[in-house]
Amino acid sequence: MEKMADSLHESYMRLCLKLARIAGERGEVPVGSVIVRDGAVIAEGIEGVRAQHDVAHHAEMEAIRRTCQILQTLDLSGCTLYTSAEPCFMCSYAIRACRIGTVVFGAPVNTVGGFSSHFPVLSTGAVPNWGPPPKIVQGILREECEATRNIPQHRPKL
């Protein structure tokens, strides 16, 4: 059963990697994200900070925004968020606020990651009214995700 779950996680992470490569080609930090519910991709997110002139336009935030719009709810408790890089503090807050049930990421980001850093927003139980933290699955296709982050990016003028 675990091998089947790993295979499923890998297939969604490959989609994240495809989206991350698109972001890199656009001159963005190469991060891609998808949100899945009941085995179906609800929404995708591609990093767009530079193009949108919006520091909050992370891949995870874009996937969350689109999912909330599509499902017409802020309660994403039945959803799984996949992302090529560990969600940052901002994205982790949004994940918790929307009650996403599971977060699957490839590459850790120890400096500003919402799980592995000194500020574990994804796993803390210290904030009232947040409900339980999401289940965390880390390291799916980690080497590929880390390699994607090392692809040279075309940097458009800001």
Coordinates of C-alpha atoms in Angstrom, one line a residue:
M1 CA 0.0 0.0 0.0
E2 CA 2.9 2.4 0.8
K3 CA 4.4 1.8 -2.6
M4 CA 1.2 2.7 -4.3
A5 CA 1.0 5.9 -2.2
D6 CA 4.6 6.8 -3.1
S7 CA 3.9 6.2 -6.8
L8 CA 0.8 8.5 -6.6
H9 CA 2.9 11.1 -4.7
E10 CA 5.6 10.9 -7.4
S11 CA 3.1 11.4 -10.3
Y12 CA 1.7 14.6 -8.7
M13 CA 5.3 15.8 -7.9
R14 CA 6.3 15.3 -11.5
L15 CA 3.5 17.7 -12.4
C16 CA 4.9 20.1 -9.9
L17 CA 8.4 19.7 -11.5
K18 CA 6.9 20.5 -14.9
L19 CA 5.3 23.7 -13.5
A20 CA 8.6 24.6 -11.7
R21 CA 10.5 24.4 -15.0
I22 CA 7.9 26.7 -16.6
A23 CA 8.5 29.2 -13.7
G24 CA 12.2 29.0 -14.2
E25 CA 11.9 29.6 -18.0
R26 CA 9.9 32.7 -17.1
G27 CA 12.7 34.0 -14.9
E28 CA 10.9 33.1 -11.6
V29 CA 12.2 30.9 -8.8
P30 CA 11.4 27.5 -10.1
V31 CA 8.5 26.3 -7.9
G32 CA 5.4 24.5 -9.0
S33 CA 2.4 23.4 -6.9
V34 CA -0.9 21.5 -7.4
I35 CA -3.8 20.8 -5.1
V36 CA -5.6 17.4 -5.4
R37 CA -8.9 16.2 -4.0
D38 CA -10.3 12.8 -4.4
G39 CA -7.6 11.9 -6.9
A40 CA -8.3 14.9 -9.2
V41 CA -6.1 17.9 -9.7
I42 CA -8.3 20.9 -8.7
A43 CA -5.7 23.7 -9.4
E44 CA -2.1 24.4 -10.4
G45 CA 0.2 27.2 -9.3
I46 CA 3.3 28.5 -10.9
E47 CA 5.7 31.0 -9.1
G48 CA 4.9 34.5 -10.5
V49 CA 6.5 37.0 -8.0
R50 CA 8.5 38.9 -10.7
A51 CA 6.0 38.8 -13.5
Q52 CA 3.1 39.9 -11.2
H53 CA 5.2 42.3 -9.1
D54 CA 3.6 40.6 -6.2
V55 CA 5.7 39.1 -3.4
A56 CA 2.7 36.9 -2.4
H57 CA 2.5 35.2 -5.8
H58 CA 4.1 32.0 -4.8
A59 CA 3.1 28.8 -6.5
E60 CA 1.4 27.5 -3.4
M61 CA -0.6 30.7 -2.9
E62 CA -1.7 30.6 -6.5
A63 CA -2.9 27.0 -6.2
I64 CA -4.7 27.8 -3.0
R65 CA -6.4 30.9 -4.5
R66 CA -7.6 29.0 -7.5
T67 CA -8.8 26.0 -5.5
C68 CA -10.8 28.2 -3.1
Q69 CA -12.4 30.0 -6.2
I70 CA -13.1 26.7 -8.0
L71 CA -14.6 25.0 -4.9
Q72 CA -16.2 28.2 -3.6
T73 CA -14.9 27.6 -0.1
L74 CA -12.0 28.5 2.2
D75 CA -12.2 25.0 3.8
L76 CA -9.8 22.8 1.9
S77 CA -9.6 20.1 4.6
G78 CA -10.2 17.3 2.1
C79 CA -7.3 18.5 -0.2
T80 CA -3.6 17.6 -0.6
L81 CA -1.1 20.3 -1.6
Y82 CA 1.9 19.1 -3.6
T83 CA 4.8 21.5 -4.1
S84 CA 8.3 21.1 -5.4
A85 CA 9.8 23.1 -2.6
E86 CA 8.9 23.3 1.1
P87 CA 6.2 26.0 1.7
C88 CA 7.6 29.2 3.2
F89 CA 6.1 30.9 6.3
M90 CA 3.5 32.8 4.3
C91 CA 2.3 29.8 2.3
S92 CA 2.3 27.7 5.5
Y93 CA 0.0 30.2 7.1
A94 CA -2.4 30.0 4.2
I95 CA -2.2 26.2 4.3
R96 CA -3.2 26.2 7.9
A97 CA -5.8 28.9 7.5
C98 CA -7.5 26.9 4.8
R99 CA -7.1 23.6 6.8
I100 CA -5.4 21.7 4.0
G101 CA -5.2 18.2 5.2
T102 CA -1.9 17.0 3.7
V103 CA 1.2 18.7 2.4
V104 CA 3.7 16.9 0.2
F105 CA 6.9 18.6 -0.8
G106 CA 10.1 17.6 -2.6
A107 CA 13.0 19.8 -1.5
P108 CA 13.3 21.2 2.0
V109 CA 14.0 24.9 2.5
N110 CA 15.6 25.0 5.9
T111 CA 15.9 28.8 6.2
V112 CA 12.3 29.8 5.6
G113 CA 10.4 26.5 5.4
G114 CA 7.2 26.2 7.3
F115 CA 8.2 22.7 8.5
S116 CA 12.0 22.4 8.8
S117 CA 13.0 25.9 9.9
H118 CA 13.1 27.3 13.4
F119 CA 9.5 28.6 12.8
P120 CA 7.5 25.4 12.0
V121 CA 4.2 27.1 11.1
L122 CA 3.0 23.9 9.4
S123 CA 3.4 21.7 12.5
T124 CA 2.8 24.0 15.5
G125 CA -0.1 23.4 17.8
A126 CA 0.5 26.8 19.5
V127 CA -2.0 28.9 17.5
P128 CA -5.6 28.8 18.8
N129 CA -8.4 27.9 16.4
W130 CA -6.2 26.5 13.7
G131 CA -7.2 22.9 14.2
P132 CA -4.8 20.0 13.7
P133 CA -1.7 20.5 11.6
P134 CA -1.6 18.9 8.2
K135 CA 0.0 15.5 7.6
I136 CA 3.5 16.2 6.1
V137 CA 5.1 14.0 3.5
Q138 CA 8.6 15.2 2.6
G139 CA 11.4 14.3 0.2
I140 CA 9.2 13.0 -2.7
L141 CA 11.6 13.2 -5.7
R142 CA 13.8 15.3 -3.6
E143 CA 16.9 15.2 -5.8
E144 CA 14.9 16.1 -8.9
C145 CA 13.2 19.0 -7.0
E146 CA 16.6 20.3 -5.8
A147 CA 18.1 20.0 -9.3
T148 CA 15.2 22.0 -10.7
R149 CA 16.0 24.8 -8.2
N150 CA 19.5 25.0 -9.6
I151 CA 18.5 25.6 -13.2
P152 CA 19.8 28.9 -14.5
Q153 CA 16.9 31.4 -14.8
H154 CA 16.5 34.1 -17.3
R155 CA 16.0 37.2 -15.2
P156 CA 13.7 39.8 -16.6
K157 CA 14.0 43.4 -15.4
L158 CA 12.0 43.9 -12.2

